[in-house]
């Protein structure tokens, strides 16, 4: 792995036990200028991973605890009248930070969820007609509980499409659980995480990712994969043009972490598995047949070859 990325991963693993694969994928999204949605049952470390990432990089961090009564202005900010100056003053919300953790995003109303749409895509927020740019680098990490749990609202498709990657943290294995228990009893599990990278280093790494070359045949391969999602009987709505761009940038980040300045076919397929499944809307018949979007993506990849 790239030396600086490896340093970041190792630092996060000091607080998160047995989740190296999940951490690596989050770093891929960070370097690919994407956002991450962590979905799993409570208590598996979704929030801890996001906080450990923020602590490992010397950037501003804000956490938004989403509840049913959270208002859009609680996220974006408000405009308040200053009687002394006889004018309105704009107070930016927590979303104007480098790394934003939207905790339990699907526990708040769809109206509030949509407050993140503009900032995730445009990297700016509009308050009372005034546009405020967010600092760079910028990343949103959303966590959500499974949609069949009480008090949850499914995220709108438009918002899911703005997350580059959706991940499931999962339970740790037996060895990792034993290690976690030992470190907890020794008081070493929640030690403060020191920053190992600066914001400038992250921006430099992002430039390195953007400079990774993708040959014409691999671009065509990526386009063919996306086209296939739009022509499959089990898929009602296929991958969007944004999904194609996310997949290509993700493939570049995978190659960069591997120490290459060019993409190979495996980078495209790995990126497709990360960026496409959560964006696909399946037909009712497919859902009744318990077919998953991950299975459909694997099926498509198995039928399409590199031109």
PDB file of C-alpha atoms in Angstrom:
ATOM      1  CA  UNK A   1       0.000   0.000   0.000  1.00  0.00           C
ATOM      2  CA  UNK A   2       1.041   3.606  -0.531  1.00  0.00           C
ATOM      3  CA  UNK A   3       3.280   4.623   2.388  1.00  0.00           C
ATOM      4  CA  UNK A   4       1.171   7.531   3.646  1.00  0.00           C
ATOM      5  CA  UNK A   5      -2.066   5.577   3.250  1.00  0.00           C
ATOM      6  CA  UNK A   6      -0.526   2.682   5.173  1.00  0.00           C
ATOM      7  CA  UNK A   7       0.458   5.053   7.980  1.00  0.00           C
ATOM      8  CA  UNK A   8      -3.135   6.306   8.149  1.00  0.00           C
ATOM      9  CA  UNK A   9      -4.561   2.793   8.149  1.00  0.00           C
ATOM     10  CA  UNK A  10      -2.202   1.595  10.873  1.00  0.00           C
ATOM     11  CA  UNK A  11      -3.103   4.572  13.051  1.00  0.00           C
ATOM     12  CA  UNK A  12      -6.847   3.926  12.751  1.00  0.00           C
ATOM     13  CA  UNK A  13      -6.351   0.239  13.536  1.00  0.00           C
ATOM     14  CA  UNK A  14      -4.984   1.203  16.940  1.00  0.00           C
ATOM     15  CA  UNK A  15      -8.601   1.963  17.900  1.00  0.00           C
ATOM     16  CA  UNK A  16     -10.520  -0.351  15.584  1.00  0.00           C
ATOM     17  CA  UNK A  17      -9.708  -4.030  16.002  1.00  0.00           C
ATOM     18  CA  UNK A  18      -9.996  -6.543  13.165  1.00  0.00           C
ATOM     19  CA  UNK A  19     -11.514  -4.230  10.537  1.00  0.00           C
ATOM     20  CA  UNK A  20      -8.555  -3.558   8.244  1.00  0.00           C
ATOM     21  CA  UNK A  21     -10.578  -4.223   5.077  1.00  0.00           C
ATOM     22  CA  UNK A  22     -13.304  -1.735   6.052  1.00  0.00           C
ATOM     23  CA  UNK A  23     -10.720   0.893   7.012  1.00  0.00           C
ATOM     24  CA  UNK A  24      -8.921   0.468   3.684  1.00  0.00           C
ATOM     25  CA  UNK A  25     -12.154   1.014   1.742  1.00  0.00           C
ATOM     26  CA  UNK A  26     -12.912   4.174   3.715  1.00  0.00           C
ATOM     27  CA  UNK A  27      -9.424   5.469   2.875  1.00  0.00           C
ATOM     28  CA  UNK A  28     -10.109   4.676  -0.791  1.00  0.00           C
ATOM     29  CA  UNK A  29     -13.249   6.837  -0.632  1.00  0.00           C
ATOM     30  CA  UNK A  30     -11.369   9.642   1.138  1.00  0.00           C
ATOM     31  CA  UNK A  31      -8.688   9.746  -1.568  1.00  0.00           C
ATOM     32  CA  UNK A  32     -11.287   9.405  -4.340  1.00  0.00           C
ATOM     33  CA  UNK A  33     -13.150  12.490  -3.062  1.00  0.00           C
ATOM     34  CA  UNK A  34     -16.173  10.382  -2.175  1.00  0.00           C
ATOM     35  CA  UNK A  35     -18.534   9.933   0.749  1.00  0.00           C
ATOM     36  CA  UNK A  36     -19.143   6.749   2.734  1.00  0.00           C
ATOM     37  CA  UNK A  37     -22.314   5.222   4.160  1.00  0.00           C
ATOM     38  CA  UNK A  38     -21.730   2.742   7.000  1.00  0.00           C
ATOM     39  CA  UNK A  39     -24.726   0.475   7.541  1.00  0.00           C
ATOM     40  CA  UNK A  40     -24.963  -2.120  10.300  1.00  0.00           C
ATOM     41  CA  UNK A  41     -26.546  -2.979  13.622  1.00  0.00           C
ATOM     42  CA  UNK A  42     -25.759  -0.731  16.615  1.00  0.00           C
ATOM     43  CA  UNK A  43     -22.578  -1.215  18.596  1.00  0.00           C
ATOM     44  CA  UNK A  44     -20.186  -2.564  15.948  1.00  0.00           C
ATOM     45  CA  UNK A  45     -18.018   0.561  15.770  1.00  0.00           C
ATOM     46  CA  UNK A  46     -19.451   2.650  12.918  1.00  0.00           C
ATOM     47  CA  UNK A  47     -19.104   5.932  14.810  1.00  0.00           C
ATOM     48  CA  UNK A  48     -15.729   4.961  16.271  1.00  0.00           C
ATOM     49  CA  UNK A  49     -14.281   4.330  12.800  1.00  0.00           C
ATOM     50  CA  UNK A  50     -15.393   7.757  11.579  1.00  0.00           C
ATOM     51  CA  UNK A  51     -14.007   9.493  14.674  1.00  0.00           C
ATOM     52  CA  UNK A  52     -10.702   7.582  14.445  1.00  0.00           C
ATOM     53  CA  UNK A  53     -10.313   8.711  10.813  1.00  0.00           C
ATOM     54  CA  UNK A  54     -10.915  12.340  11.752  1.00  0.00           C
ATOM     55  CA  UNK A  55      -8.480  12.127  14.673  1.00  0.00           C
ATOM     56  CA  UNK A  56      -5.817  10.578  12.425  1.00  0.00           C
ATOM     57  CA  UNK A  57      -5.876  13.563  10.078  1.00  0.00           C
ATOM     58  CA  UNK A  58      -5.374  17.118  11.352  1.00  0.00           C
ATOM     59  CA  UNK A  59      -8.687  18.378   9.981  1.00  0.00           C
ATOM     60  CA  UNK A  60     -11.797  19.951  11.436  1.00  0.00           C
ATOM     61  CA  UNK A  61     -14.440  17.428  12.468  1.00  0.00           C
ATOM     62  CA  UNK A  62     -18.131  17.753  13.255  1.00  0.00           C
ATOM     63  CA  UNK A  63     -20.623  15.155  14.405  1.00  0.00           C
ATOM     64  CA  UNK A  64     -24.346  15.460  13.745  1.00  0.00           C
ATOM     65  CA  UNK A  65     -26.465  13.165  15.879  1.00  0.00           C
ATOM     66  CA  UNK A  66     -29.585  12.685  13.784  1.00  0.00           C
ATOM     67  CA  UNK A  67     -32.892  12.300  15.610  1.00  0.00           C
ATOM     68  CA  UNK A  68     -36.534  12.520  14.453  1.00  0.00           C
ATOM     69  CA  UNK A  69     -36.710  16.179  15.508  1.00  0.00           C
ATOM     70  CA  UNK A  70     -33.448  17.270  13.831  1.00  0.00           C
ATOM     71  CA  UNK A  71     -34.168  20.189  11.485  1.00  0.00           C
ATOM     72  CA  UNK A  72     -32.373  21.026   8.212  1.00  0.00           C
ATOM     73  CA  UNK A  73     -31.030  24.225   9.787  1.00  0.00           C
ATOM     74  CA  UNK A  74     -29.381  22.118  12.511  1.00  0.00           C
ATOM     75  CA  UNK A  75     -27.168  20.726   9.743  1.00  0.00           C
ATOM     76  CA  UNK A  76     -26.699  23.568   7.268  1.00  0.00           C
ATOM     77  CA  UNK A  77     -26.794  26.583   9.616  1.00  0.00           C
ATOM     78  CA  UNK A  78     -29.114  29.531  10.233  1.00  0.00           C
ATOM     79  CA  UNK A  79     -29.511  33.204   9.495  1.00  0.00           C
ATOM     80  CA  UNK A  80     -30.068  35.252  12.675  1.00  0.00           C
ATOM     81  CA  UNK A  81     -31.111  38.896  12.907  1.00  0.00           C
ATOM     82  CA  UNK A  82     -28.589  41.073  14.723  1.00  0.00           C
ATOM     83  CA  UNK A  83     -30.540  43.937  16.285  1.00  0.00           C
ATOM     84  CA  UNK A  84     -27.384  45.966  16.982  1.00  0.00           C
ATOM     85  CA  UNK A  85     -26.249  45.911  13.360  1.00  0.00           C
ATOM     86  CA  UNK A  86     -29.826  45.851  12.033  1.00  0.00           C
ATOM     87  CA  UNK A  87     -28.932  43.049   9.636  1.00  0.00           C
ATOM     88  CA  UNK A  88     -29.024  39.274   9.341  1.00  0.00           C
ATOM     89  CA  UNK A  89     -25.900  37.272  10.173  1.00  0.00           C
ATOM     90  CA  UNK A  90     -25.289  33.831   8.713  1.00  0.00           C
ATOM     91  CA  UNK A  91     -24.067  31.205  11.192  1.00  0.00           C
ATOM     92  CA  UNK A  92     -22.762  28.091   9.376  1.00  0.00           C
ATOM     93  CA  UNK A  93     -23.829  24.708  10.720  1.00  0.00           C
ATOM     94  CA  UNK A  94     -21.680  21.697  11.564  1.00  0.00           C
ATOM     95  CA  UNK A  95     -21.664  20.577   7.935  1.00  0.00           C
ATOM     96  CA  UNK A  96     -19.088  23.305   7.180  1.00  0.00           C
ATOM     97  CA  UNK A  97     -16.195  21.122   8.356  1.00  0.00           C
ATOM     98  CA  UNK A  98     -13.588  18.908   6.695  1.00  0.00           C
ATOM     99  CA  UNK A  99     -14.977  15.603   7.923  1.00  0.00           C
ATOM    100  CA  UNK A 100     -18.654  15.421   8.841  1.00  0.00           C
ATOM    101  CA  UNK A 101     -20.140  12.446  10.661  1.00  0.00           C
ATOM    102  CA  UNK A 102     -23.916  12.177  10.183  1.00  0.00           C
ATOM    103  CA  UNK A 103     -24.692   9.612  12.866  1.00  0.00           C
ATOM    104  CA  UNK A 104     -27.813   7.451  12.449  1.00  0.00           C
ATOM    105  CA  UNK A 105     -28.754   9.381   9.326  1.00  0.00           C
ATOM    106  CA  UNK A 106     -31.848   7.283   8.673  1.00  0.00           C
ATOM    107  CA  UNK A 107     -33.379   8.157  12.043  1.00  0.00           C
ATOM    108  CA  UNK A 108     -34.144  11.702  10.935  1.00  0.00           C
ATOM    109  CA  UNK A 109     -36.874  12.804   8.532  1.00  0.00           C
ATOM    110  CA  UNK A 110     -36.428  12.782   4.743  1.00  0.00           C
ATOM    111  CA  UNK A 111     -36.627  16.592   4.756  1.00  0.00           C
ATOM    112  CA  UNK A 112     -33.600  16.793   7.038  1.00  0.00           C
ATOM    113  CA  UNK A 113     -31.762  14.048   5.163  1.00  0.00           C
ATOM    114  CA  UNK A 114     -32.107  16.115   2.005  1.00  0.00           C
ATOM    115  CA  UNK A 115     -30.266  19.013   3.663  1.00  0.00           C
ATOM    116  CA  UNK A 116     -27.064  17.118   2.892  1.00  0.00           C
ATOM    117  CA  UNK A 117     -27.744  16.780  -0.845  1.00  0.00           C
ATOM    118  CA  UNK A 118     -26.273  20.105  -1.974  1.00  0.00           C
ATOM    119  CA  UNK A 119     -23.183  20.011   0.206  1.00  0.00           C
ATOM    120  CA  UNK A 120     -22.321  16.410  -0.738  1.00  0.00           C
ATOM    121  CA  UNK A 121     -22.392  17.205  -4.447  1.00  0.00           C
ATOM    122  CA  UNK A 122     -21.452  20.890  -4.734  1.00  0.00           C
ATOM    123  CA  UNK A 123     -19.228  21.144  -1.625  1.00  0.00           C
ATOM    124  CA  UNK A 124     -21.092  24.249  -0.569  1.00  0.00           C
ATOM    125  CA  UNK A 125     -24.192  25.078   1.443  1.00  0.00           C
ATOM    126  CA  UNK A 126     -26.713  27.855   0.819  1.00  0.00           C
ATOM    127  CA  UNK A 127     -28.108  29.688   3.846  1.00  0.00           C
ATOM    128  CA  UNK A 128     -30.678  32.428   3.246  1.00  0.00           C
ATOM    129  CA  UNK A 129     -29.427  32.846  -0.313  1.00  0.00           C
ATOM    130  CA  UNK A 130     -25.752  33.040   0.673  1.00  0.00           C
ATOM    131  CA  UNK A 131     -23.463  30.268  -0.607  1.00  0.00           C
ATOM    132  CA  UNK A 132     -20.751  29.093   1.787  1.00  0.00           C
ATOM    133  CA  UNK A 133     -17.941  26.874   0.533  1.00  0.00           C
ATOM    134  CA  UNK A 134     -16.909  23.980   2.765  1.00  0.00           C
ATOM    135  CA  UNK A 135     -13.210  23.553   3.599  1.00  0.00           C
ATOM    136  CA  UNK A 136     -11.112  21.117   1.611  1.00  0.00           C
ATOM    137  CA  UNK A 137     -10.604  18.213   1.826  1.00  0.00           C
ATOM    138  CA  UNK A 138     -14.257  17.458   2.538  1.00  0.00           C
ATOM    139  CA  UNK A 139     -15.947  14.147   3.302  1.00  0.00           C
ATOM    140  CA  UNK A 140     -19.296  13.031   4.720  1.00  0.00           C
ATOM    141  CA  UNK A 141     -19.481   9.753   6.616  1.00  0.00           C
ATOM    142  CA  UNK A 142     -23.055   8.684   7.234  1.00  0.00           C
ATOM    143  CA  UNK A 143     -24.009   5.842   9.544  1.00  0.00           C
ATOM    144  CA  UNK A 144     -27.356   4.129   9.549  1.00  0.00           C
ATOM    145  CA  UNK A 145     -29.051   1.201  11.203  1.00  0.00           C
ATOM    146  CA  UNK A 146     -30.756  -1.505   9.092  1.00  0.00           C
ATOM    147  CA  UNK A 147     -34.001  -0.177   7.616  1.00  0.00           C
ATOM    148  CA  UNK A 148     -36.117  -2.850   9.303  1.00  0.00           C
ATOM    149  CA  UNK A 149     -35.227  -1.499  12.758  1.00  0.00           C
ATOM    150  CA  UNK A 150     -37.750   0.678  14.615  1.00  0.00           C
ATOM    151  CA  UNK A 151     -37.802   4.419  13.926  1.00  0.00           C
ATOM    152  CA  UNK A 152     -35.868   4.467  10.653  1.00  0.00           C
ATOM    153  CA  UNK A 153     -36.596   6.265   7.380  1.00  0.00           C
ATOM    154  CA  UNK A 154     -35.085   4.790   4.198  1.00  0.00           C
ATOM    155  CA  UNK A 155     -32.677   7.210   2.535  1.00  0.00           C
ATOM    156  CA  UNK A 156     -33.941   8.744  -0.733  1.00  0.00           C
ATOM    157  CA  UNK A 157     -32.426   7.259  -3.877  1.00  0.00           C
ATOM    158  CA  UNK A 158     -30.986  10.667  -4.785  1.00  0.00           C
ATOM    159  CA  UNK A 159     -29.016  10.714  -1.545  1.00  0.00           C
ATOM    160  CA  UNK A 160     -27.830   7.120  -1.818  1.00  0.00           C
ATOM    161  CA  UNK A 161     -26.450   8.017  -5.241  1.00  0.00           C
ATOM    162  CA  UNK A 162     -24.265  10.691  -3.642  1.00  0.00           C
ATOM    163  CA  UNK A 163     -22.491   8.176  -1.418  1.00  0.00           C
ATOM    164  CA  UNK A 164     -19.569   6.657  -3.311  1.00  0.00           C
ATOM    165  CA  UNK A 165     -19.407   3.525  -1.144  1.00  0.00           C
ATOM    166  CA  UNK A 166     -21.781   1.729   1.211  1.00  0.00           C
ATOM    167  CA  UNK A 167     -20.105  -0.577   3.711  1.00  0.00           C
ATOM    168  CA  UNK A 168     -21.179  -3.001   6.390  1.00  0.00           C
ATOM    169  CA  UNK A 169     -18.832  -3.093   9.371  1.00  0.00           C
ATOM    170  CA  UNK A 170     -19.949  -6.512  10.623  1.00  0.00           C
ATOM    171  CA  UNK A 171     -19.123  -8.316  13.844  1.00  0.00           C
ATOM    172  CA  UNK A 172     -15.450  -8.933  14.691  1.00  0.00           C
ATOM    173  CA  UNK A 173     -14.200 -12.505  14.562  1.00  0.00           C
ATOM    174  CA  UNK A 174     -13.312 -14.452  17.719  1.00  0.00           C
ATOM    175  CA  UNK A 175      -9.625 -13.487  17.703  1.00  0.00           C
ATOM    176  CA  UNK A 176     -10.426  -9.802  17.213  1.00  0.00           C
ATOM    177  CA  UNK A 177     -13.041  -9.946  19.971  1.00  0.00           C
ATOM    178  CA  UNK A 178     -10.511 -11.479  22.379  1.00  0.00           C
ATOM    179  CA  UNK A 179      -7.965  -8.792  21.478  1.00  0.00           C
ATOM    180  CA  UNK A 180     -10.616  -6.098  21.968  1.00  0.00           C
ATOM    181  CA  UNK A 181     -11.586  -7.486  25.367  1.00  0.00           C
ATOM    182  CA  UNK A 182      -7.946  -7.626  26.505  1.00  0.00           C
ATOM    183  CA  UNK A 183      -7.215  -4.062  25.412  1.00  0.00           C
ATOM    184  CA  UNK A 184     -10.439  -2.833  27.044  1.00  0.00           C
ATOM    185  CA  UNK A 185      -9.550  -4.407  30.398  1.00  0.00           C
ATOM    186  CA  UNK A 186      -6.046  -2.915  30.193  1.00  0.00           C
ATOM    187  CA  UNK A 187      -7.512   0.500  29.459  1.00  0.00           C
ATOM    188  CA  UNK A 188      -5.869   0.674  26.042  1.00  0.00           C
ATOM    189  CA  UNK A 189      -8.916   0.450  23.768  1.00  0.00           C
ATOM    190  CA  UNK A 190      -9.990   4.110  23.861  1.00  0.00           C
ATOM    191  CA  UNK A 191      -6.607   5.803  23.894  1.00  0.00           C
ATOM    192  CA  UNK A 192      -6.428   9.149  22.133  1.00  0.00           C
ATOM    193  CA  UNK A 193      -5.585   8.865  18.450  1.00  0.00           C
ATOM    194  CA  UNK A 194      -2.843  11.192  17.249  1.00  0.00           C
ATOM    195  CA  UNK A 195      -2.944  12.760  13.803  1.00  0.00           C
ATOM    196  CA  UNK A 196      -0.417  11.312  11.365  1.00  0.00           C
ATOM    197  CA  UNK A 197      -1.336  13.227   8.187  1.00  0.00           C
ATOM    198  CA  UNK A 198      -2.200  16.829   7.382  1.00  0.00           C
ATOM    199  CA  UNK A 199      -4.959  18.170   5.181  1.00  0.00           C
ATOM    200  CA  UNK A 200      -2.367  19.234   2.603  1.00  0.00           C
ATOM    201  CA  UNK A 201      -1.053  15.670   2.422  1.00  0.00           C
ATOM    202  CA  UNK A 202      -4.577  14.381   1.782  1.00  0.00           C
ATOM    203  CA  UNK A 203      -5.029  16.946  -1.008  1.00  0.00           C
ATOM    204  CA  UNK A 204      -1.675  15.931  -2.503  1.00  0.00           C
ATOM    205  CA  UNK A 205      -2.719  12.274  -2.412  1.00  0.00           C
ATOM    206  CA  UNK A 206      -5.999  13.171  -4.118  1.00  0.00           C
ATOM    207  CA  UNK A 207      -4.027  14.835  -6.902  1.00  0.00           C
ATOM    208  CA  UNK A 208      -1.987  11.663  -7.197  1.00  0.00           C
ATOM    209  CA  UNK A 209      -5.194   9.624  -7.508  1.00  0.00           C
ATOM    210  CA  UNK A 210      -6.575  11.924 -10.214  1.00  0.00           C
ATOM    211  CA  UNK A 211      -3.353  11.536 -12.223  1.00  0.00           C
ATOM    212  CA  UNK A 212      -3.603   7.717 -12.390  1.00  0.00           C
ATOM    213  CA  UNK A 213      -4.078   6.792 -16.050  1.00  0.00           C
ATOM    214  CA  UNK A 214      -7.066   4.787 -17.300  1.00  0.00           C
ATOM    215  CA  UNK A 215      -6.576   3.365 -20.799  1.00  0.00           C
ATOM    216  CA  UNK A 216      -9.276   3.637 -23.449  1.00  0.00           C
ATOM    217  CA  UNK A 217     -10.214  -0.031 -23.264  1.00  0.00           C
ATOM    218  CA  UNK A 218     -10.710   0.192 -19.478  1.00  0.00           C
ATOM    219  CA  UNK A 219     -12.894   3.273 -19.872  1.00  0.00           C
ATOM    220  CA  UNK A 220     -15.001   1.317 -22.355  1.00  0.00           C
ATOM    221  CA  UNK A 221     -15.076  -1.616 -19.934  1.00  0.00           C
ATOM    222  CA  UNK A 222     -16.437   0.661 -17.185  1.00  0.00           C
ATOM    223  CA  UNK A 223     -19.063   2.126 -19.525  1.00  0.00           C
ATOM    224  CA  UNK A 224     -20.170  -1.369 -20.603  1.00  0.00           C
ATOM    225  CA  UNK A 225     -20.610  -2.414 -16.960  1.00  0.00           C
ATOM    226  CA  UNK A 226     -22.788   0.603 -16.215  1.00  0.00           C
ATOM    227  CA  UNK A 227     -24.807   0.093 -19.421  1.00  0.00           C
ATOM    228  CA  UNK A 228     -25.446  -3.520 -18.420  1.00  0.00           C
ATOM    229  CA  UNK A 229     -27.105  -2.406 -15.171  1.00  0.00           C
ATOM    230  CA  UNK A 230     -29.605  -0.426 -17.244  1.00  0.00           C
ATOM    231  CA  UNK A 231     -30.556  -3.405 -19.413  1.00  0.00           C
ATOM    232  CA  UNK A 232     -31.006  -6.173 -16.862  1.00  0.00           C
ATOM    233  CA  UNK A 233     -34.513  -7.491 -16.224  1.00  0.00           C
ATOM    234  CA  UNK A 234     -34.111  -7.612 -12.447  1.00  0.00           C
ATOM    235  CA  UNK A 235     -33.042  -3.942 -12.217  1.00  0.00           C
ATOM    236  CA  UNK A 236     -35.736  -1.261 -12.425  1.00  0.00           C
ATOM    237  CA  UNK A 237     -33.303   1.689 -12.304  1.00  0.00           C
ATOM    238  CA  UNK A 238     -29.678   1.160 -13.277  1.00  0.00           C
ATOM    239  CA  UNK A 239     -26.514   3.029 -12.404  1.00  0.00           C
ATOM    240  CA  UNK A 240     -26.449   6.769 -13.061  1.00  0.00           C
ATOM    241  CA  UNK A 241     -23.771   8.787 -14.904  1.00  0.00           C
ATOM    242  CA  UNK A 242     -22.578   9.864 -11.436  1.00  0.00           C
ATOM    243  CA  UNK A 243     -22.084   6.181 -10.609  1.00  0.00           C
ATOM    244  CA  UNK A 244     -19.834   5.774 -13.663  1.00  0.00           C
ATOM    245  CA  UNK A 245     -17.656   8.702 -12.619  1.00  0.00           C
ATOM    246  CA  UNK A 246     -17.488   7.437  -9.037  1.00  0.00           C
ATOM    247  CA  UNK A 247     -16.468   3.994 -10.259  1.00  0.00           C
ATOM    248  CA  UNK A 248     -13.638   5.391 -12.388  1.00  0.00           C
ATOM    249  CA  UNK A 249     -12.312   7.616  -9.598  1.00  0.00           C
ATOM    250  CA  UNK A 250     -12.563   4.738  -7.136  1.00  0.00           C
ATOM    251  CA  UNK A 251     -10.589   2.518  -9.532  1.00  0.00           C
ATOM    252  CA  UNK A 252      -7.895   5.196  -9.711  1.00  0.00           C
ATOM    253  CA  UNK A 253      -7.731   5.299  -5.890  1.00  0.00           C
ATOM    254  CA  UNK A 254      -7.415   1.502  -5.721  1.00  0.00           C
ATOM    255  CA  UNK A 255      -4.526   1.618  -8.186  1.00  0.00           C
ATOM    256  CA  UNK A 256      -2.880   4.482  -6.284  1.00  0.00           C
ATOM    257  CA  UNK A 257      -3.026   2.591  -2.999  1.00  0.00           C
ATOM    258  CA  UNK A 258      -1.457  -0.382  -4.746  1.00  0.00           C
ATOM    259  CA  UNK A 259       1.469   1.826  -5.769  1.00  0.00           C
ATOM    260  CA  UNK A 260       0.603   2.032  -9.464  1.00  0.00           C
ATOM    261  CA  UNK A 261       0.108   5.102 -11.677  1.00  0.00           C
ATOM    262  CA  UNK A 262      -2.136   3.161 -14.064  1.00  0.00           C
ATOM    263  CA  UNK A 263      -5.320   1.093 -13.720  1.00  0.00           C
ATOM    264  CA  UNK A 264      -5.701  -2.594 -14.506  1.00  0.00           C
ATOM    265  CA  UNK A 265      -8.987  -4.474 -15.172  1.00  0.00           C
ATOM    266  CA  UNK A 266      -9.124  -5.749 -11.586  1.00  0.00           C
ATOM    267  CA  UNK A 267      -9.242  -2.142 -10.349  1.00  0.00           C
ATOM    268  CA  UNK A 268     -12.387  -1.541 -12.412  1.00  0.00           C
ATOM    269  CA  UNK A 269     -14.106  -4.691 -11.185  1.00  0.00           C
ATOM    270  CA  UNK A 270     -13.197  -3.990  -7.551  1.00  0.00           C
ATOM    271  CA  UNK A 271     -14.488  -0.438  -7.920  1.00  0.00           C
ATOM    272  CA  UNK A 272     -17.736  -1.676  -9.476  1.00  0.00           C
ATOM    273  CA  UNK A 273     -18.358  -3.959  -6.484  1.00  0.00           C
ATOM    274  CA  UNK A 274     -17.866  -1.000  -4.143  1.00  0.00           C
ATOM    275  CA  UNK A 275     -19.733   1.766  -5.964  1.00  0.00           C
ATOM    276  CA  UNK A 276     -22.648   0.177  -7.841  1.00  0.00           C
ATOM    277  CA  UNK A 277     -24.771  -2.133  -5.614  1.00  0.00           C
ATOM    278  CA  UNK A 278     -26.339   0.502  -3.346  1.00  0.00           C
ATOM    279  CA  UNK A 279     -27.265   2.638  -6.359  1.00  0.00           C
ATOM    280  CA  UNK A 280     -29.361  -0.019  -8.106  1.00  0.00           C
ATOM    281  CA  UNK A 281     -33.130  -0.157  -7.617  1.00  0.00           C
ATOM    282  CA  UNK A 282     -34.414  -3.698  -8.083  1.00  0.00           C
ATOM    283  CA  UNK A 283     -37.805  -4.722  -9.416  1.00  0.00           C
ATOM    284  CA  UNK A 284     -40.462  -6.023  -7.053  1.00  0.00           C
ATOM    285  CA  UNK A 285     -40.088  -9.531  -8.478  1.00  0.00           C
ATOM    286  CA  UNK A 286     -36.339  -9.496  -7.829  1.00  0.00           C
ATOM    287  CA  UNK A 287     -36.823  -8.388  -4.222  1.00  0.00           C
ATOM    288  CA  UNK A 288     -39.450 -11.083  -3.660  1.00  0.00           C
ATOM    289  CA  UNK A 289     -36.973 -13.614  -5.028  1.00  0.00           C
ATOM    290  CA  UNK A 290     -34.406 -12.388  -2.463  1.00  0.00           C
ATOM    291  CA  UNK A 291     -31.971 -11.394  -5.183  1.00  0.00           C
ATOM    292  CA  UNK A 292     -29.448  -8.840  -3.970  1.00  0.00           C
ATOM    293  CA  UNK A 293     -27.888  -6.016  -5.912  1.00  0.00           C
ATOM    294  CA  UNK A 294     -24.430  -7.372  -5.002  1.00  0.00           C
ATOM    295  CA  UNK A 295     -25.304 -10.670  -6.716  1.00  0.00           C
ATOM    296  CA  UNK A 296     -26.504  -8.826  -9.808  1.00  0.00           C
ATOM    297  CA  UNK A 297     -23.287  -6.792 -10.037  1.00  0.00           C
ATOM    298  CA  UNK A 298     -21.210  -9.968  -9.757  1.00  0.00           C
ATOM    299  CA  UNK A 299     -23.350 -11.558 -12.479  1.00  0.00           C
ATOM    300  CA  UNK A 300     -22.779  -8.587 -14.778  1.00  0.00           C
ATOM    301  CA  UNK A 301     -19.039  -8.623 -14.143  1.00  0.00           C
ATOM    302  CA  UNK A 302     -18.935 -12.311 -14.975  1.00  0.00           C
ATOM    303  CA  UNK A 303     -20.478 -11.718 -18.407  1.00  0.00           C
ATOM    304  CA  UNK A 304     -18.579  -8.617 -19.554  1.00  0.00           C
ATOM    305  CA  UNK A 305     -14.974  -8.806 -20.698  1.00  0.00           C
ATOM    306  CA  UNK A 306     -12.410  -6.083 -21.281  1.00  0.00           C
ATOM    307  CA  UNK A 307     -12.560  -4.834 -24.902  1.00  0.00           C
TER     308      UNK A 307
END
